[in-house]
């Protein structure tokens, strides 16, 4: 679609307002997600220390399995809350349309894929790091208590990092998913979406040059050599989606 000067001016006015509005809406959910994860990882670290201090491999394995199960529940709850908040916000800008079942079906698929990816990665990394600390502590002649404390400190540090990384990435990802799903459900012919990046020192170069790129609703953006349906698209690589802050705006012909 080719835009005239008036339409381009409209896009320019909408672009930044949309990004800031999306960011404001995301922020309280991001903070809540982060806080829930920090509490969880702190408790997990303490439980691992106790299990190791008891010299119980069985207890340690149980805590690791519990970590995966509890993380899956945390992700599911957070995804559902964020997705529905952005769904309702997007619908409020257009008109009310009852498509809850359709949205929920797509959300369930989204949750399954993303939760499995994160939880598997966290579990694998945690096990490797725990084994490395135990080996290092044994070679250094540390006591059981000292090794348990080392494990706790490691996991708390990892937990803070993970809580910040996951909350930023996944709040953004699920918000983008919700916006895209609502736009698709409207099925308005001629809908156009535009990639919007906030231009500052934290913006990836590939995302910066993608800003302003427009495509049909069913199309994909070319970002960093990858085809993405929306910012944070889980089909993109980690290097192209983690900590992304971009947004997509959806414009219908009647608006223009």
mmCIF file of C-alpha atoms in Angstrom:
data_model
loop_
_atom_site.group_PDB
_atom_site.id
_atom_site.type_symbol
_atom_site.label_atom_id
_atom_site.label_comp_id
_atom_site.label_asym_id
_atom_site.label_seq_id
_atom_site.Cartn_x
_atom_site.Cartn_y
_atom_site.Cartn_z
ATOM 1 C CA UNK A 1 0.000 0.000 0.000
ATOM 2 C CA UNK A 2 1.281 3.499 -0.939
ATOM 3 C CA UNK A 3 0.390 6.368 1.384
ATOM 4 C CA UNK A 4 -0.216 9.994 0.489
ATOM 5 C CA UNK A 5 1.319 12.874 2.467
ATOM 6 C CA UNK A 6 -1.663 13.257 4.766
ATOM 7 C CA UNK A 7 -1.632 9.568 5.661
ATOM 8 C CA UNK A 8 2.105 9.689 6.359
ATOM 9 C CA UNK A 9 1.581 12.659 8.699
ATOM 10 C CA UNK A 10 -1.061 10.642 10.571
ATOM 11 C CA UNK A 11 1.342 7.733 10.949
ATOM 12 C CA UNK A 12 4.041 10.068 12.258
ATOM 13 C CA UNK A 13 1.695 11.499 14.888
ATOM 14 C CA UNK A 14 0.435 8.080 15.964
ATOM 15 C CA UNK A 15 3.815 6.339 16.033
ATOM 16 C CA UNK A 16 5.362 7.774 19.195
ATOM 17 C CA UNK A 17 2.068 8.070 21.061
ATOM 18 C CA UNK A 18 1.445 4.395 20.440
ATOM 19 C CA UNK A 19 4.879 3.329 21.672
ATOM 20 C CA UNK A 20 4.603 5.324 24.902
ATOM 21 C CA UNK A 21 1.032 4.157 25.507
ATOM 22 C CA UNK A 22 2.088 0.536 25.050
ATOM 23 C CA UNK A 23 5.074 1.032 27.348
ATOM 24 C CA UNK A 24 2.922 2.613 30.082
ATOM 25 C CA UNK A 25 0.465 -0.248 29.913
ATOM 26 C CA UNK A 26 3.236 -2.869 30.052
ATOM 27 C CA UNK A 27 5.156 -1.387 32.961
ATOM 28 C CA UNK A 28 2.980 -2.400 35.959
ATOM 29 C CA UNK A 29 2.661 -5.940 34.593
ATOM 30 C CA UNK A 30 6.402 -6.143 34.037
ATOM 31 C CA UNK A 31 7.087 -5.063 37.626
ATOM 32 C CA UNK A 32 4.607 -7.557 39.028
ATOM 33 C CA UNK A 33 6.059 -10.385 36.899
ATOM 34 C CA UNK A 34 9.568 -9.453 38.069
ATOM 35 C CA UNK A 35 8.587 -9.367 41.744
ATOM 36 C CA UNK A 36 6.809 -12.728 41.573
ATOM 37 C CA UNK A 37 9.868 -14.300 39.964
ATOM 38 C CA UNK A 38 12.304 -12.740 42.451
ATOM 39 C CA UNK A 39 10.324 -14.125 45.394
ATOM 40 C CA UNK A 40 10.175 -17.532 43.740
ATOM 41 C CA UNK A 41 13.905 -17.706 42.954
ATOM 42 C CA UNK A 42 14.834 -16.551 46.482
ATOM 43 C CA UNK A 43 12.729 -19.289 48.034
ATOM 44 C CA UNK A 44 14.162 -21.829 45.627
ATOM 45 C CA UNK A 45 17.718 -20.797 46.559
ATOM 46 C CA UNK A 46 16.997 -21.301 50.257
ATOM 47 C CA UNK A 47 15.458 -24.716 49.639
ATOM 48 C CA UNK A 48 18.473 -25.830 47.594
ATOM 49 C CA UNK A 49 20.792 -24.791 50.429
ATOM 50 C CA UNK A 50 18.766 -26.813 52.938
ATOM 51 C CA UNK A 51 18.662 -29.849 50.648
ATOM 52 C CA UNK A 52 22.413 -29.754 50.115
ATOM 53 C CA UNK A 53 23.108 -29.168 53.816
ATOM 54 C CA UNK A 54 21.057 -32.307 54.535
ATOM 55 C CA UNK A 55 23.349 -34.173 52.127
ATOM 56 C CA UNK A 56 20.247 -35.362 50.303
ATOM 57 C CA UNK A 57 20.491 -35.774 46.545
ATOM 58 C CA UNK A 58 16.867 -36.871 46.566
ATOM 59 C CA UNK A 59 15.783 -33.599 48.200
ATOM 60 C CA UNK A 60 17.842 -31.634 45.690
ATOM 61 C CA UNK A 61 16.289 -33.463 42.743
ATOM 62 C CA UNK A 62 12.814 -32.883 44.184
ATOM 63 C CA UNK A 63 13.447 -29.138 44.512
ATOM 64 C CA UNK A 64 14.678 -28.982 40.923
ATOM 65 C CA UNK A 65 11.550 -30.746 39.691
ATOM 66 C CA UNK A 66 9.380 -28.474 41.804
ATOM 67 C CA UNK A 67 11.152 -25.474 40.289
ATOM 68 C CA UNK A 68 10.029 -26.495 36.799
ATOM 69 C CA UNK A 69 6.426 -27.165 37.832
ATOM 70 C CA UNK A 70 6.101 -23.935 39.804
ATOM 71 C CA UNK A 71 7.672 -21.864 37.041
ATOM 72 C CA UNK A 72 5.177 -23.270 34.554
ATOM 73 C CA UNK A 73 2.319 -22.144 36.813
ATOM 74 C CA UNK A 74 3.856 -18.684 37.282
ATOM 75 C CA UNK A 75 4.339 -18.200 33.556
ATOM 76 C CA UNK A 76 0.808 -19.358 32.784
ATOM 77 C CA UNK A 77 -0.813 -16.962 35.258
ATOM 78 C CA UNK A 78 1.309 -13.999 34.171
ATOM 79 C CA UNK A 79 0.795 -14.665 30.464
ATOM 80 C CA UNK A 80 -2.969 -14.884 30.883
ATOM 81 C CA UNK A 81 -3.221 -11.696 32.931
ATOM 82 C CA UNK A 82 -1.042 -9.667 30.547
ATOM 83 C CA UNK A 83 -2.599 -11.055 27.365
ATOM 84 C CA UNK A 84 -6.145 -10.327 28.498
ATOM 85 C CA UNK A 85 -5.214 -6.816 29.637
ATOM 86 C CA UNK A 86 -3.805 -5.987 26.202
ATOM 87 C CA UNK A 87 -6.661 -7.737 24.438
ATOM 88 C CA UNK A 88 -9.183 -5.599 26.294
ATOM 89 C CA UNK A 89 -7.147 -2.461 25.665
ATOM 90 C CA UNK A 90 -6.933 -3.174 21.932
ATOM 91 C CA UNK A 91 -10.617 -3.998 21.653
ATOM 92 C CA UNK A 92 -11.499 -0.794 23.473
ATOM 93 C CA UNK A 93 -9.854 1.199 20.713
ATOM 94 C CA UNK A 94 -12.067 -0.352 18.047
ATOM 95 C CA UNK A 95 -15.291 -2.036 19.024
ATOM 96 C CA UNK A 96 -16.387 -4.881 21.241
ATOM 97 C CA UNK A 97 -16.197 -8.234 19.530
ATOM 98 C CA UNK A 98 -16.809 -11.526 21.237
ATOM 99 C CA UNK A 99 -13.984 -13.821 20.261
ATOM 100 C CA UNK A 100 -12.843 -14.995 23.687
ATOM 101 C CA UNK A 101 -12.703 -18.673 22.732
ATOM 102 C CA UNK A 102 -10.666 -17.990 19.597
ATOM 103 C CA UNK A 103 -8.295 -15.756 21.560
ATOM 104 C CA UNK A 104 -7.972 -18.249 24.406
ATOM 105 C CA UNK A 105 -7.167 -21.104 22.039
ATOM 106 C CA UNK A 106 -4.334 -19.124 20.474
ATOM 107 C CA UNK A 107 -3.158 -17.975 23.899
ATOM 108 C CA UNK A 108 -2.988 -21.571 25.159
ATOM 109 C CA UNK A 109 -0.763 -22.507 22.232
ATOM 110 C CA UNK A 110 1.407 -19.443 22.856
ATOM 111 C CA UNK A 111 1.718 -20.309 26.564
ATOM 112 C CA UNK A 112 2.676 -23.924 25.884
ATOM 113 C CA UNK A 113 5.440 -23.009 23.436
ATOM 114 C CA UNK A 114 6.985 -20.159 25.428
ATOM 115 C CA UNK A 115 6.703 -21.799 28.833
ATOM 116 C CA UNK A 116 8.379 -24.968 27.580
ATOM 117 C CA UNK A 117 11.231 -22.957 26.067
ATOM 118 C CA UNK A 118 11.949 -20.889 29.175
ATOM 119 C CA UNK A 119 11.479 -23.619 31.769
ATOM 120 C CA UNK A 120 13.666 -26.100 29.884
ATOM 121 C CA UNK A 121 16.397 -23.501 29.504
ATOM 122 C CA UNK A 122 16.232 -22.472 33.170
ATOM 123 C CA UNK A 123 16.262 -26.077 34.384
ATOM 124 C CA UNK A 124 19.241 -27.054 32.205
ATOM 125 C CA UNK A 125 21.268 -23.994 33.175
ATOM 126 C CA UNK A 126 20.453 -24.348 36.877
ATOM 127 C CA UNK A 127 21.540 -27.982 36.998
ATOM 128 C CA UNK A 128 24.817 -27.217 35.241
ATOM 129 C CA UNK A 129 25.607 -24.249 37.469
ATOM 130 C CA UNK A 130 24.795 -26.210 40.636
ATOM 131 C CA UNK A 131 27.061 -29.064 39.545
ATOM 132 C CA UNK A 132 29.852 -26.594 38.759
ATOM 133 C CA UNK A 133 29.614 -24.939 42.200
ATOM 134 C CA UNK A 134 29.609 -28.317 43.965
ATOM 135 C CA UNK A 135 32.683 -29.488 42.022
ATOM 136 C CA UNK A 136 34.497 -26.218 42.673
ATOM 137 C CA UNK A 137 33.630 -26.302 46.363
ATOM 138 C CA UNK A 138 34.828 -29.904 46.701
ATOM 139 C CA UNK A 139 38.141 -29.089 44.999
ATOM 140 C CA UNK A 140 38.546 -26.054 47.281
ATOM 141 C CA UNK A 141 37.894 -28.118 50.393
ATOM 142 C CA UNK A 142 34.783 -26.182 51.460
ATOM 143 C CA UNK A 143 32.501 -27.604 54.102
ATOM 144 C CA UNK A 144 28.939 -28.721 53.415
ATOM 145 C CA UNK A 145 27.617 -25.545 55.043
ATOM 146 C CA UNK A 146 29.934 -23.338 52.988
ATOM 147 C CA UNK A 147 28.959 -25.125 49.781
ATOM 148 C CA UNK A 148 25.275 -24.748 50.619
ATOM 149 C CA UNK A 149 25.781 -21.012 51.156
ATOM 150 C CA UNK A 150 27.663 -20.767 47.838
ATOM 151 C CA UNK A 151 24.765 -22.469 46.072
ATOM 152 C CA UNK A 152 22.249 -20.144 47.705
ATOM 153 C CA UNK A 153 24.233 -17.033 46.722
ATOM 154 C CA UNK A 154 24.613 -18.292 43.157
ATOM 155 C CA UNK A 155 20.901 -18.978 42.754
ATOM 156 C CA UNK A 156 19.841 -15.673 44.287
ATOM 157 C CA UNK A 157 22.123 -13.803 41.876
ATOM 158 C CA UNK A 158 20.843 -15.828 38.945
ATOM 159 C CA UNK A 159 17.295 -15.227 40.163
ATOM 160 C CA UNK A 160 17.647 -11.438 40.136
ATOM 161 C CA UNK A 161 19.088 -11.516 36.625
ATOM 162 C CA UNK A 162 16.446 -13.946 35.381
ATOM 163 C CA UNK A 163 13.574 -12.052 36.978
ATOM 164 C CA UNK A 164 14.566 -8.839 35.215
ATOM 165 C CA UNK A 165 15.293 -10.496 31.874
ATOM 166 C CA UNK A 166 12.192 -12.672 31.782
ATOM 167 C CA UNK A 167 9.780 -9.986 32.983
ATOM 168 C CA UNK A 168 10.992 -7.459 30.393
ATOM 169 C CA UNK A 169 11.064 -9.919 27.515
ATOM 170 C CA UNK A 170 7.895 -11.850 28.208
ATOM 171 C CA UNK A 171 5.661 -8.942 29.196
ATOM 172 C CA UNK A 172 6.589 -7.343 25.901
ATOM 173 C CA UNK A 173 6.246 -10.587 23.948
ATOM 174 C CA UNK A 174 2.792 -11.514 25.229
ATOM 175 C CA UNK A 175 1.551 -7.925 24.823
ATOM 176 C CA UNK A 176 2.664 -7.969 21.183
ATOM 177 C CA UNK A 177 1.033 -11.357 20.696
ATOM 178 C CA UNK A 178 -2.265 -10.049 22.102
ATOM 179 C CA UNK A 179 -2.234 -6.972 19.859
ATOM 180 C CA UNK A 180 -1.514 -9.077 16.779
ATOM 181 C CA UNK A 181 -4.195 -11.629 17.630
ATOM 182 C CA UNK A 182 -6.834 -8.933 18.139
ATOM 183 C CA UNK A 183 -5.903 -7.262 14.840
ATOM 184 C CA UNK A 184 -6.137 -10.610 13.040
ATOM 185 C CA UNK A 185 -9.523 -11.325 14.604
ATOM 186 C CA UNK A 186 -10.911 -8.049 13.250
ATOM 187 C CA UNK A 187 -10.167 -9.303 9.746
ATOM 188 C CA UNK A 188 -10.447 -5.799 8.280
ATOM 189 C CA UNK A 189 -9.247 -5.809 4.710
ATOM 190 C CA UNK A 190 -6.368 -3.436 4.052
ATOM 191 C CA UNK A 191 -5.131 -3.298 7.647
ATOM 192 C CA UNK A 192 -1.491 -2.222 7.771
ATOM 193 C CA UNK A 193 0.979 -2.735 10.589
ATOM 194 C CA UNK A 194 4.109 -0.694 11.207
ATOM 195 C CA UNK A 195 7.209 -1.526 13.245
ATOM 196 C CA UNK A 196 7.982 1.210 15.775
ATOM 197 C CA UNK A 197 11.279 1.415 17.677
ATOM 198 C CA UNK A 198 12.093 4.012 20.281
ATOM 199 C CA UNK A 199 15.319 5.545 19.048
ATOM 200 C CA UNK A 200 17.816 5.652 21.902
ATOM 201 C CA UNK A 201 21.184 4.171 22.842
ATOM 202 C CA UNK A 202 19.601 0.888 23.988
ATOM 203 C CA UNK A 203 17.874 0.171 20.678
ATOM 204 C CA UNK A 204 19.404 -2.600 18.562
ATOM 205 C CA UNK A 205 20.729 -1.345 15.246
ATOM 206 C CA UNK A 206 18.570 -3.840 13.329
ATOM 207 C CA UNK A 207 15.465 -2.701 15.207
ATOM 208 C CA UNK A 208 16.344 0.939 14.729
ATOM 209 C CA UNK A 209 16.542 0.641 10.950
ATOM 210 C CA UNK A 210 13.377 -1.509 10.923
ATOM 211 C CA UNK A 211 11.421 1.312 12.544
ATOM 212 C CA UNK A 212 8.878 2.686 10.089
ATOM 213 C CA UNK A 213 8.739 -0.541 8.105
ATOM 214 C CA UNK A 214 5.144 -1.259 7.056
ATOM 215 C CA UNK A 215 3.483 -4.408 5.810
ATOM 216 C CA UNK A 216 0.047 -5.915 5.407
ATOM 217 C CA UNK A 217 -1.443 -7.503 8.519
ATOM 218 C CA UNK A 218 -0.728 -11.001 7.246
ATOM 219 C CA UNK A 219 2.820 -10.040 6.286
ATOM 220 C CA UNK A 220 6.044 -10.191 8.263
ATOM 221 C CA UNK A 221 8.646 -7.597 9.099
ATOM 222 C CA UNK A 222 12.223 -8.117 7.980
ATOM 223 C CA UNK A 223 14.296 -7.435 11.086
ATOM 224 C CA UNK A 224 17.930 -8.395 11.447
ATOM 225 C CA UNK A 225 17.630 -10.849 8.572
ATOM 226 C CA UNK A 226 14.622 -12.611 10.186
ATOM 227 C CA UNK A 227 10.932 -12.545 9.372
ATOM 228 C CA UNK A 228 8.894 -11.506 12.415
ATOM 229 C CA UNK A 229 5.113 -11.184 12.690
ATOM 230 C CA UNK A 230 5.479 -8.687 15.530
ATOM 231 C CA UNK A 231 8.109 -7.414 17.987
ATOM 232 C CA UNK A 232 9.097 -10.260 20.286
ATOM 233 C CA UNK A 233 7.802 -12.931 17.882
ATOM 234 C CA UNK A 234 8.913 -16.255 19.454
ATOM 235 C CA UNK A 235 9.843 -17.488 15.979
ATOM 236 C CA UNK A 236 12.732 -15.008 16.056
ATOM 237 C CA UNK A 237 16.101 -15.753 17.588
ATOM 238 C CA UNK A 238 16.885 -14.867 21.187
ATOM 239 C CA UNK A 239 19.315 -12.195 20.017
ATOM 240 C CA UNK A 240 16.522 -10.541 18.044
ATOM 241 C CA UNK A 241 13.734 -10.743 20.618
ATOM 242 C CA UNK A 242 15.097 -10.768 24.175
ATOM 243 C CA UNK A 243 14.773 -7.336 25.811
ATOM 244 C CA UNK A 244 13.044 -5.947 22.713
ATOM 245 C CA UNK A 245 11.076 -2.742 23.415
ATOM 246 C CA UNK A 246 9.595 -2.129 19.966
ATOM 247 C CA UNK A 247 5.892 -1.997 19.215
ATOM 248 C CA UNK A 248 3.639 -2.520 16.227
ATOM 249 C CA UNK A 249 0.811 -0.179 15.318
ATOM 250 C CA UNK A 250 -2.196 -1.375 13.325
ATOM 251 C CA UNK A 251 -4.004 1.011 11.027
ATOM 252 C CA UNK A 252 -7.182 0.319 9.090
ATOM 253 C CA UNK A 253 -8.197 2.015 5.802
ATOM 254 C CA UNK A 254 -11.160 3.760 7.431
ATOM 255 C CA UNK A 255 -8.800 5.355 9.971
ATOM 256 C CA UNK A 256 -6.639 6.720 7.178
#
